[in-house]
């Protein structure tokens, strides 16, 4: 097992990280070095804005949802009917976690199971046993006397809850910028502006570095080969369906995977600062989904005809909100990444729908999640096999580099945002690594 400093460049310093990210290639240690992973956890994942969850996961006061970011346990908690807060899952007394379930309801207060210190839903200290024994001590001036800690910053953006664990770092809107348009679009697709998660997510642990998964979100050249069997099986089934039958949802969603290189090339893409991107700025494999008449009329009634059409037309293949999130506006799906180790990643697939959405719209998101993103599906198992294969292949000696040369031109260096004609240009992936370098403190 390698340790910090065991590698050829000794890259645990900003200068070292610069050696790992070339203009058109990246070093394999980015994915295989536990030392690099440790610094990522301490630096990148604490300074970036990271997705926690959606407020619809915790509808009632006292509802909570826990997750782990950068090795730190967090509680997303409904503290009032209108307000959600994020607290560190760490008792102010001696550090026990306050809640141990992934989700639940804590009632009117959080009560530590160890010595029964209690906290209000905003995290302030409510009561401690044997209070008199603390008289004359310095507890009240100690952080332990002040209640629960919070992350450096948190933001409930239209129902999507994010945190930045560190006190320092960019503010939320300048960090995500244009990338927020995809979340806006998801909300706009709800006639009454309210979205809801469709139950529990699909969770899978994949034996690969998190960056291999996130790169693939912007990899338009792989479906033609990786998903060839799924696309041809779907085509065969489609040919045997009765003519003029209802569009079969699975076919509608799987057939576009068989599109050729030129389809992906023509969809266009946009790179944004800090590693974010929008793939499929002109159209995507989701653009051709059959219109849902009643839903469309409802949307037109709330937004007006022209605006409703624009909302429905915007359906990029994937928007990356670096580093934790990949979003699809249609079908409404968020993929959430939680690195577990240098070679292990938890992926959560959350399907969404407008509250009171027609059944077909709900089915569209749930069906896509199952068909394409479940590791048991005909699509994702091909991807997962290759992510794990990459992780093993990268350990081979010889070539230490991953090529990201496709479409590279020197003129892209220094361009924080840009649109490109070809969705096949690996700029959208190179851009993730430039975001990585910046968050690791290595940007020039
Ligand atoms: S550790 Fe929580 S009350 Fe003691
Ligand atoms: Fe894939």
PDB file of N, CA and C in Angstrom, residues 243-322:
ATOM      1  N   UNK A 243     -47.365  -2.128 -34.100  1.00  0.00           N
ATOM      2  CA  UNK A 243     -47.306  -0.779 -34.669  1.00  0.00           C
ATOM      3  C   UNK A 243     -48.399   0.096 -34.067  1.00  0.00           C
ATOM      4  N   UNK A 244     -48.122   1.376 -33.986  1.00  0.00           N
ATOM      5  CA  UNK A 244     -49.069   2.354 -33.441  1.00  0.00           C
ATOM      6  C   UNK A 244     -49.443   2.100 -31.975  1.00  0.00           C
ATOM      7  N   UNK A 245     -48.702   1.245 -31.303  1.00  0.00           N
ATOM      8  CA  UNK A 245     -48.968   1.036 -29.883  1.00  0.00           C
ATOM      9  C   UNK A 245     -48.494   2.248 -29.093  1.00  0.00           C
ATOM     10  N   UNK A 246     -48.880   2.318 -27.827  1.00  0.00           N
ATOM     11  CA  UNK A 246     -48.381   3.412 -26.986  1.00  0.00           C
ATOM     12  C   UNK A 246     -46.854   3.347 -26.948  1.00  0.00           C
ATOM     13  N   UNK A 247     -46.251   4.507 -26.810  1.00  0.00           N
ATOM     14  CA  UNK A 247     -44.803   4.480 -26.659  1.00  0.00           C
ATOM     15  C   UNK A 247     -44.472   3.701 -25.397  1.00  0.00           C
ATOM     16  N   UNK A 248     -43.646   2.734 -25.543  1.00  0.00           N
ATOM     17  CA  UNK A 248     -43.260   1.982 -24.353  1.00  0.00           C
ATOM     18  C   UNK A 248     -42.120   2.736 -23.681  1.00  0.00           C
ATOM     19  N   UNK A 249     -42.325   3.014 -22.416  1.00  0.00           N
ATOM     20  CA  UNK A 249     -41.393   3.875 -21.683  1.00  0.00           C
ATOM     21  C   UNK A 249     -39.947   3.377 -21.782  1.00  0.00           C
ATOM     22  N   UNK A 250     -39.765   2.092 -21.555  1.00  0.00           N
ATOM     23  CA  UNK A 250     -38.399   1.547 -21.566  1.00  0.00           C
ATOM     24  C   UNK A 250     -37.740   1.739 -22.921  1.00  0.00           C
ATOM     25  N   UNK A 251     -38.526   1.600 -23.986  1.00  0.00           N
ATOM     26  CA  UNK A 251     -37.965   1.769 -25.332  1.00  0.00           C
ATOM     27  C   UNK A 251     -37.579   3.214 -25.565  1.00  0.00           C
ATOM     28  N   UNK A 252     -38.476   4.090 -25.157  1.00  0.00           N
ATOM     29  CA  UNK A 252     -38.237   5.524 -25.323  1.00  0.00           C
ATOM     30  C   UNK A 252     -36.916   5.926 -24.647  1.00  0.00           C
ATOM     31  N   UNK A 253     -36.622   5.267 -23.527  1.00  0.00           N
ATOM     32  CA  UNK A 253     -35.447   5.654 -22.765  1.00  0.00           C
ATOM     33  C   UNK A 253     -34.178   4.921 -23.209  1.00  0.00           C
ATOM     34  N   UNK A 254     -34.338   3.695 -23.701  1.00  0.00           N
ATOM     35  CA  UNK A 254     -33.143   2.907 -24.040  1.00  0.00           C
ATOM     36  C   UNK A 254     -32.681   3.081 -25.484  1.00  0.00           C
ATOM     37  N   UNK A 255     -33.616   3.242 -26.391  1.00  0.00           N
ATOM     38  CA  UNK A 255     -33.231   3.300 -27.813  1.00  0.00           C
ATOM     39  C   UNK A 255     -32.203   4.401 -28.127  1.00  0.00           C
ATOM     40  N   UNK A 256     -32.333   5.597 -27.527  1.00  0.00           N
ATOM     41  CA  UNK A 256     -31.353   6.641 -27.865  1.00  0.00           C
ATOM     42  C   UNK A 256     -29.910   6.265 -27.527  1.00  0.00           C
ATOM     43  N   UNK A 257     -29.712   5.262 -26.666  1.00  0.00           N
ATOM     44  CA  UNK A 257     -28.335   4.860 -26.348  1.00  0.00           C
ATOM     45  C   UNK A 257     -27.616   4.312 -27.577  1.00  0.00           C
ATOM     46  N   UNK A 258     -28.390   3.934 -28.579  1.00  0.00           N
ATOM     47  CA  UNK A 258     -27.786   3.408 -29.807  1.00  0.00           C
ATOM     48  C   UNK A 258     -27.418   4.500 -30.797  1.00  0.00           C
ATOM     49  N   UNK A 259     -27.602   5.762 -30.414  1.00  0.00           N
ATOM     50  CA  UNK A 259     -27.267   6.859 -31.338  1.00  0.00           C
ATOM     51  C   UNK A 259     -25.767   6.834 -31.645  1.00  0.00           C
ATOM     52  N   UNK A 260     -25.406   7.282 -32.834  1.00  0.00           N
ATOM     53  CA  UNK A 260     -24.008   7.207 -33.266  1.00  0.00           C
ATOM     54  C   UNK A 260     -23.172   8.376 -32.754  1.00  0.00           C
ATOM     55  N   UNK A 261     -21.889   8.366 -33.125  1.00  0.00           N
ATOM     56  CA  UNK A 261     -20.968   9.409 -32.680  1.00  0.00           C
ATOM     57  C   UNK A 261     -21.457  10.805 -33.073  1.00  0.00           C
ATOM     58  N   UNK A 262     -22.079  10.912 -34.262  1.00  0.00           N
ATOM     59  CA  UNK A 262     -22.441  12.253 -34.728  1.00  0.00           C
ATOM     60  C   UNK A 262     -23.561  12.854 -33.879  1.00  0.00           C
ATOM     61  N   UNK A 263     -24.469  11.992 -33.376  1.00  0.00           N
ATOM     62  CA  UNK A 263     -25.540  12.490 -32.508  1.00  0.00           C
ATOM     63  C   UNK A 263     -24.929  13.195 -31.287  1.00  0.00           C
ATOM     64  N   UNK A 264     -24.000  12.524 -30.657  1.00  0.00           N
ATOM     65  CA  UNK A 264     -23.381  13.098 -29.447  1.00  0.00           C
ATOM     66  C   UNK A 264     -22.518  14.306 -29.800  1.00  0.00           C
ATOM     67  N   UNK A 265     -21.901  14.224 -30.967  1.00  0.00           N
ATOM     68  CA  UNK A 265     -21.063  15.341 -31.375  1.00  0.00           C
ATOM     69  C   UNK A 265     -21.908  16.610 -31.529  1.00  0.00           C
ATOM     70  N   UNK A 266     -23.088  16.437 -32.109  1.00  0.00           N
ATOM     71  CA  UNK A 266     -23.903  17.617 -32.440  1.00  0.00           C
ATOM     72  C   UNK A 266     -24.656  18.199 -31.235  1.00  0.00           C
ATOM     73  N   UNK A 267     -24.694  17.475 -30.134  1.00  0.00           N
ATOM     74  CA  UNK A 267     -25.506  17.975 -29.004  1.00  0.00           C
ATOM     75  C   UNK A 267     -24.891  19.193 -28.309  1.00  0.00           C
ATOM     76  N   UNK A 268     -23.580  19.414 -28.519  1.00  0.00           N
ATOM     77  CA  UNK A 268     -22.951  20.598 -27.935  1.00  0.00           C
ATOM     78  C   UNK A 268     -22.720  20.468 -26.432  1.00  0.00           C
ATOM     79  N   UNK A 269     -21.867  21.337 -25.913  1.00  0.00           N
ATOM     80  CA  UNK A 269     -21.555  21.285 -24.483  1.00  0.00           C
ATOM     81  C   UNK A 269     -21.032  22.631 -24.027  1.00  0.00           C
ATOM     82  N   UNK A 270     -21.016  22.791 -22.742  1.00  0.00           N
ATOM     83  CA  UNK A 270     -20.525  24.054 -22.187  1.00  0.00           C
ATOM     84  C   UNK A 270     -19.707  23.762 -20.928  1.00  0.00           C
ATOM     85  N   UNK A 271     -18.513  24.344 -20.870  1.00  0.00           N
ATOM     86  CA  UNK A 271     -17.727  24.231 -19.640  1.00  0.00           C
ATOM     87  C   UNK A 271     -17.923  25.495 -18.811  1.00  0.00           C
ATOM     88  N   UNK A 272     -17.909  25.306 -17.501  1.00  0.00           N
ATOM     89  CA  UNK A 272     -18.134  26.418 -16.573  1.00  0.00           C
ATOM     90  C   UNK A 272     -17.018  26.425 -15.529  1.00  0.00           C
ATOM     91  N   UNK A 273     -16.831  27.539 -14.850  1.00  0.00           N
ATOM     92  CA  UNK A 273     -15.778  27.597 -13.834  1.00  0.00           C
ATOM     93  C   UNK A 273     -15.963  26.540 -12.744  1.00  0.00           C
ATOM     94  N   UNK A 274     -14.895  26.216 -12.063  1.00  0.00           N
ATOM     95  CA  UNK A 274     -14.877  25.314 -10.895  1.00  0.00           C
ATOM     96  C   UNK A 274     -15.232  23.862 -11.226  1.00  0.00           C
ATOM     97  N   UNK A 275     -15.078  23.456 -12.483  1.00  0.00           N
ATOM     98  CA  UNK A 275     -15.298  22.044 -12.838  1.00  0.00           C
ATOM     99  C   UNK A 275     -16.700  21.707 -13.306  1.00  0.00           C
ATOM    100  N   UNK A 276     -17.615  22.671 -13.242  1.00  0.00           N
ATOM    101  CA  UNK A 276     -19.005  22.390 -13.646  1.00  0.00           C
ATOM    102  C   UNK A 276     -19.136  22.368 -15.174  1.00  0.00           C
ATOM    103  N   UNK A 277     -20.192  21.759 -15.644  1.00  0.00           N
ATOM    104  CA  UNK A 277     -20.404  21.703 -17.093  1.00  0.00           C
ATOM    105  C   UNK A 277     -21.857  21.368 -17.406  1.00  0.00           C
ATOM    106  N   UNK A 278     -22.220  21.675 -18.646  1.00  0.00           N
ATOM    107  CA  UNK A 278     -23.530  21.259 -19.167  1.00  0.00           C
ATOM    108  C   UNK A 278     -23.255  20.522 -20.477  1.00  0.00           C
ATOM    109  N   UNK A 279     -23.658  19.282 -20.531  1.00  0.00           N
ATOM    110  CA  UNK A 279     -23.478  18.485 -21.747  1.00  0.00           C
ATOM    111  C   UNK A 279     -24.836  18.349 -22.426  1.00  0.00           C
ATOM    112  N   UNK A 280     -24.858  18.597 -23.736  1.00  0.00           N
ATOM    113  CA  UNK A 280     -26.147  18.526 -24.440  1.00  0.00           C
ATOM    114  C   UNK A 280     -26.857  19.859 -24.366  1.00  0.00           C
ATOM    115  N   UNK A 281     -26.160  20.920 -24.761  1.00  0.00           N
ATOM    116  CA  UNK A 281     -26.759  22.259 -24.691  1.00  0.00           C
ATOM    117  C   UNK A 281     -27.812  22.442 -25.783  1.00  0.00           C
ATOM    118  N   UNK A 282     -27.672  21.675 -26.884  1.00  0.00           N
ATOM    119  CA  UNK A 282     -28.646  21.840 -27.980  1.00  0.00           C
ATOM    120  C   UNK A 282     -29.769  20.811 -27.878  1.00  0.00           C
ATOM    121  N   UNK A 283     -29.405  19.596 -27.581  1.00  0.00           N
ATOM    122  CA  UNK A 283     -30.404  18.529 -27.392  1.00  0.00           C
ATOM    123  C   UNK A 283     -29.695  17.381 -26.696  1.00  0.00           C
ATOM    124  N   UNK A 284     -30.414  16.328 -26.416  1.00  0.00           N
ATOM    125  CA  UNK A 284     -29.793  15.179 -25.748  1.00  0.00           C
ATOM    126  C   UNK A 284     -30.624  13.932 -26.019  1.00  0.00           C
ATOM    127  N   UNK A 285     -30.231  12.837 -25.423  1.00  0.00           N
ATOM    128  CA  UNK A 285     -31.004  11.598 -25.608  1.00  0.00           C
ATOM    129  C   UNK A 285     -32.385  11.698 -24.948  1.00  0.00           C
ATOM    130  N   UNK A 286     -32.623  12.775 -24.194  1.00  0.00           N
ATOM    131  CA  UNK A 286     -33.920  12.936 -23.514  1.00  0.00           C
ATOM    132  C   UNK A 286     -34.891  13.842 -24.280  1.00  0.00           C
ATOM    133  N   UNK A 287     -34.374  14.495 -25.324  1.00  0.00           N
ATOM    134  CA  UNK A 287     -35.190  15.504 -25.999  1.00  0.00           C
ATOM    135  C   UNK A 287     -36.416  14.903 -26.686  1.00  0.00           C
ATOM    136  N   UNK A 288     -36.285  13.661 -27.142  1.00  0.00           N
ATOM    137  CA  UNK A 288     -37.363  13.097 -27.945  1.00  0.00           C
ATOM    138  C   UNK A 288     -38.464  12.405 -27.162  1.00  0.00           C
ATOM    139  N   UNK A 289     -38.482  12.562 -25.841  1.00  0.00           N
ATOM    140  CA  UNK A 289     -39.541  11.898 -25.069  1.00  0.00           C
ATOM    141  C   UNK A 289     -40.922  12.433 -25.479  1.00  0.00           C
ATOM    142  N   UNK A 290     -41.880  11.526 -25.517  1.00  0.00           N
ATOM    143  CA  UNK A 290     -43.226  11.897 -25.970  1.00  0.00           C
ATOM    144  C   UNK A 290     -43.828  12.976 -25.072  1.00  0.00           C
ATOM    145  N   UNK A 291     -44.460  13.988 -25.676  1.00  0.00           N
ATOM    146  CA  UNK A 291     -45.088  15.026 -24.842  1.00  0.00           C
ATOM    147  C   UNK A 291     -46.244  14.457 -24.017  1.00  0.00           C
ATOM    148  N   UNK A 292     -46.429  14.997 -22.839  1.00  0.00           N
ATOM    149  CA  UNK A 292     -47.546  14.570 -21.969  1.00  0.00           C
ATOM    150  C   UNK A 292     -48.542  15.735 -21.960  1.00  0.00           C
ATOM    151  N   UNK A 293     -49.610  15.568 -22.741  1.00  0.00           N
ATOM    152  CA  UNK A 293     -50.508  16.703 -23.024  1.00  0.00           C
ATOM    153  C   UNK A 293     -51.033  17.424 -21.777  1.00  0.00           C
ATOM    154  N   UNK A 294     -51.610  16.661 -20.851  1.00  0.00           N
ATOM    155  CA  UNK A 294     -52.233  17.314 -19.688  1.00  0.00           C
ATOM    156  C   UNK A 294     -51.204  18.075 -18.857  1.00  0.00           C
ATOM    157  N   UNK A 295     -50.069  17.426 -18.690  1.00  0.00           N
ATOM    158  CA  UNK A 295     -48.996  18.042 -17.900  1.00  0.00           C
ATOM    159  C   UNK A 295     -48.524  19.332 -18.572  1.00  0.00           C
ATOM    160  N   UNK A 296     -48.372  19.260 -19.897  1.00  0.00           N
ATOM    161  CA  UNK A 296     -47.910  20.430 -20.636  1.00  0.00           C
ATOM    162  C   UNK A 296     -48.903  21.597 -20.488  1.00  0.00           C
ATOM    163  N   UNK A 297     -50.184  21.266 -20.525  1.00  0.00           N
ATOM    164  CA  UNK A 297     -51.196  22.314 -20.366  1.00  0.00           C
ATOM    165  C   UNK A 297     -51.134  22.946 -18.981  1.00  0.00           C
ATOM    166  N   UNK A 298     -50.885  22.114 -17.998  1.00  0.00           N
ATOM    167  CA  UNK A 298     -50.769  22.622 -16.624  1.00  0.00           C
ATOM    168  C   UNK A 298     -49.575  23.568 -16.503  1.00  0.00           C
ATOM    169  N   UNK A 299     -48.487  23.152 -17.160  1.00  0.00           N
ATOM    170  CA  UNK A 299     -47.267  23.962 -17.122  1.00  0.00           C
ATOM    171  C   UNK A 299     -47.482  25.305 -17.846  1.00  0.00           C
ATOM    172  N   UNK A 300     -48.207  25.239 -18.957  1.00  0.00           N
ATOM    173  CA  UNK A 300     -48.502  26.466 -19.705  1.00  0.00           C
ATOM    174  C   UNK A 300     -49.386  27.393 -18.878  1.00  0.00           C
ATOM    175  N   UNK A 301     -50.297  26.794 -18.126  1.00  0.00           N
ATOM    176  CA  UNK A 301     -51.187  27.616 -17.289  1.00  0.00           C
ATOM    177  C   UNK A 301     -50.385  28.350 -16.219  1.00  0.00           C
ATOM    178  N   UNK A 302     -49.319  27.743 -15.703  1.00  0.00           N
ATOM    179  CA  UNK A 302     -48.591  28.448 -14.650  1.00  0.00           C
ATOM    180  C   UNK A 302     -47.460  29.318 -15.178  1.00  0.00           C
ATOM    181  N   UNK A 303     -46.869  28.981 -16.330  1.00  0.00           N
ATOM    182  CA  UNK A 303     -45.722  29.774 -16.814  1.00  0.00           C
ATOM    183  C   UNK A 303     -46.018  30.567 -18.081  1.00  0.00           C
ATOM    184  N   UNK A 304     -47.114  30.279 -18.753  1.00  0.00           N
ATOM    185  CA  UNK A 304     -47.341  30.856 -20.083  1.00  0.00           C
ATOM    186  C   UNK A 304     -46.797  29.886 -21.124  1.00  0.00           C
ATOM    187  N   UNK A 305     -47.379  29.985 -22.342  1.00  0.00           N
ATOM    188  CA  UNK A 305     -47.072  28.980 -23.359  1.00  0.00           C
ATOM    189  C   UNK A 305     -45.595  28.959 -23.775  1.00  0.00           C
ATOM    190  N   UNK A 306     -45.076  30.158 -24.054  1.00  0.00           N
ATOM    191  CA  UNK A 306     -43.701  30.208 -24.566  1.00  0.00           C
ATOM    192  C   UNK A 306     -42.702  29.737 -23.514  1.00  0.00           C
ATOM    193  N   UNK A 307     -42.882  30.246 -22.288  1.00  0.00           N
ATOM    194  CA  UNK A 307     -41.959  29.869 -21.212  1.00  0.00           C
ATOM    195  C   UNK A 307     -42.045  28.373 -20.937  1.00  0.00           C
ATOM    196  N   UNK A 308     -43.262  27.818 -20.972  1.00  0.00           N
ATOM    197  CA  UNK A 308     -43.428  26.388 -20.708  1.00  0.00           C
ATOM    198  C   UNK A 308     -42.677  25.563 -21.754  1.00  0.00           C
ATOM    199  N   UNK A 309     -42.751  26.017 -23.002  1.00  0.00           N
ATOM    200  CA  UNK A 309     -42.045  25.282 -24.058  1.00  0.00           C
ATOM    201  C   UNK A 309     -40.531  25.345 -23.870  1.00  0.00           C
ATOM    202  N   UNK A 310     -40.058  26.519 -23.474  1.00  0.00           N
ATOM    203  CA  UNK A 310     -38.610  26.653 -23.229  1.00  0.00           C
ATOM    204  C   UNK A 310     -38.169  25.755 -22.081  1.00  0.00           C
ATOM    205  N   UNK A 311     -38.993  25.704 -21.061  1.00  0.00           N
ATOM    206  CA  UNK A 311     -38.657  24.869 -19.898  1.00  0.00           C
ATOM    207  C   UNK A 311     -38.548  23.404 -20.330  1.00  0.00           C
ATOM    208  N   UNK A 312     -39.493  22.959 -21.142  1.00  0.00           N
ATOM    209  CA  UNK A 312     -39.495  21.554 -21.554  1.00  0.00           C
ATOM    210  C   UNK A 312     -38.390  21.253 -22.573  1.00  0.00           C
ATOM    211  N   UNK A 313     -38.006  22.259 -23.337  1.00  0.00           N
ATOM    212  CA  UNK A 313     -36.956  22.035 -24.338  1.00  0.00           C
ATOM    213  C   UNK A 313     -35.581  21.888 -23.711  1.00  0.00           C
ATOM    214  N   UNK A 314     -35.385  22.526 -22.574  1.00  0.00           N
ATOM    215  CA  UNK A 314     -34.069  22.468 -21.925  1.00  0.00           C
ATOM    216  C   UNK A 314     -33.922  21.108 -21.250  1.00  0.00           C
ATOM    217  N   UNK A 315     -33.257  20.191 -21.915  1.00  0.00           N
ATOM    218  CA  UNK A 315     -33.083  18.881 -21.276  1.00  0.00           C
ATOM    219  C   UNK A 315     -31.698  18.337 -21.580  1.00  0.00           C
ATOM    220  N   UNK A 316     -30.672  18.971 -20.973  1.00  0.00           N
ATOM    221  CA  UNK A 316     -29.305  18.523 -21.234  1.00  0.00           C
ATOM    222  C   UNK A 316     -29.101  17.059 -20.825  1.00  0.00           C
ATOM    223  N   UNK A 317     -28.099  16.477 -21.445  1.00  0.00           N
ATOM    224  CA  UNK A 317     -27.762  15.084 -21.102  1.00  0.00           C
ATOM    225  C   UNK A 317     -27.375  14.997 -19.624  1.00  0.00           C
ATOM    226  N   UNK A 318     -26.442  15.836 -19.227  1.00  0.00           N
ATOM    227  CA  UNK A 318     -26.003  15.873 -17.830  1.00  0.00           C
ATOM    228  C   UNK A 318     -25.436  17.232 -17.483  1.00  0.00           C
ATOM    229  N   UNK A 319     -25.762  17.697 -16.319  1.00  0.00           N
ATOM    230  CA  UNK A 319     -25.109  18.883 -15.770  1.00  0.00           C
ATOM    231  C   UNK A 319     -24.298  18.438 -14.564  1.00  0.00           C
ATOM    232  N   UNK A 320     -23.018  18.793 -14.569  1.00  0.00           N
ATOM    233  CA  UNK A 320     -22.166  18.445 -13.428  1.00  0.00           C
ATOM    234  C   UNK A 320     -22.080  19.648 -12.505  1.00  0.00           C
ATOM    235  N   UNK A 321     -22.491  19.444 -11.254  1.00  0.00           N
ATOM    236  CA  UNK A 321     -22.291  20.462 -10.225  1.00  0.00           C
ATOM    237  C   UNK A 321     -21.163  19.899  -9.362  1.00  0.00           C
ATOM    238  N   UNK A 322     -19.948  20.243  -9.778  1.00  0.00           N
ATOM    239  CA  UNK A 322     -18.735  19.636  -9.267  1.00  0.00           C
ATOM    240  C   UNK A 322     -18.564  19.896  -7.765  1.00  0.00           C
TER     241      UNK A 322
END
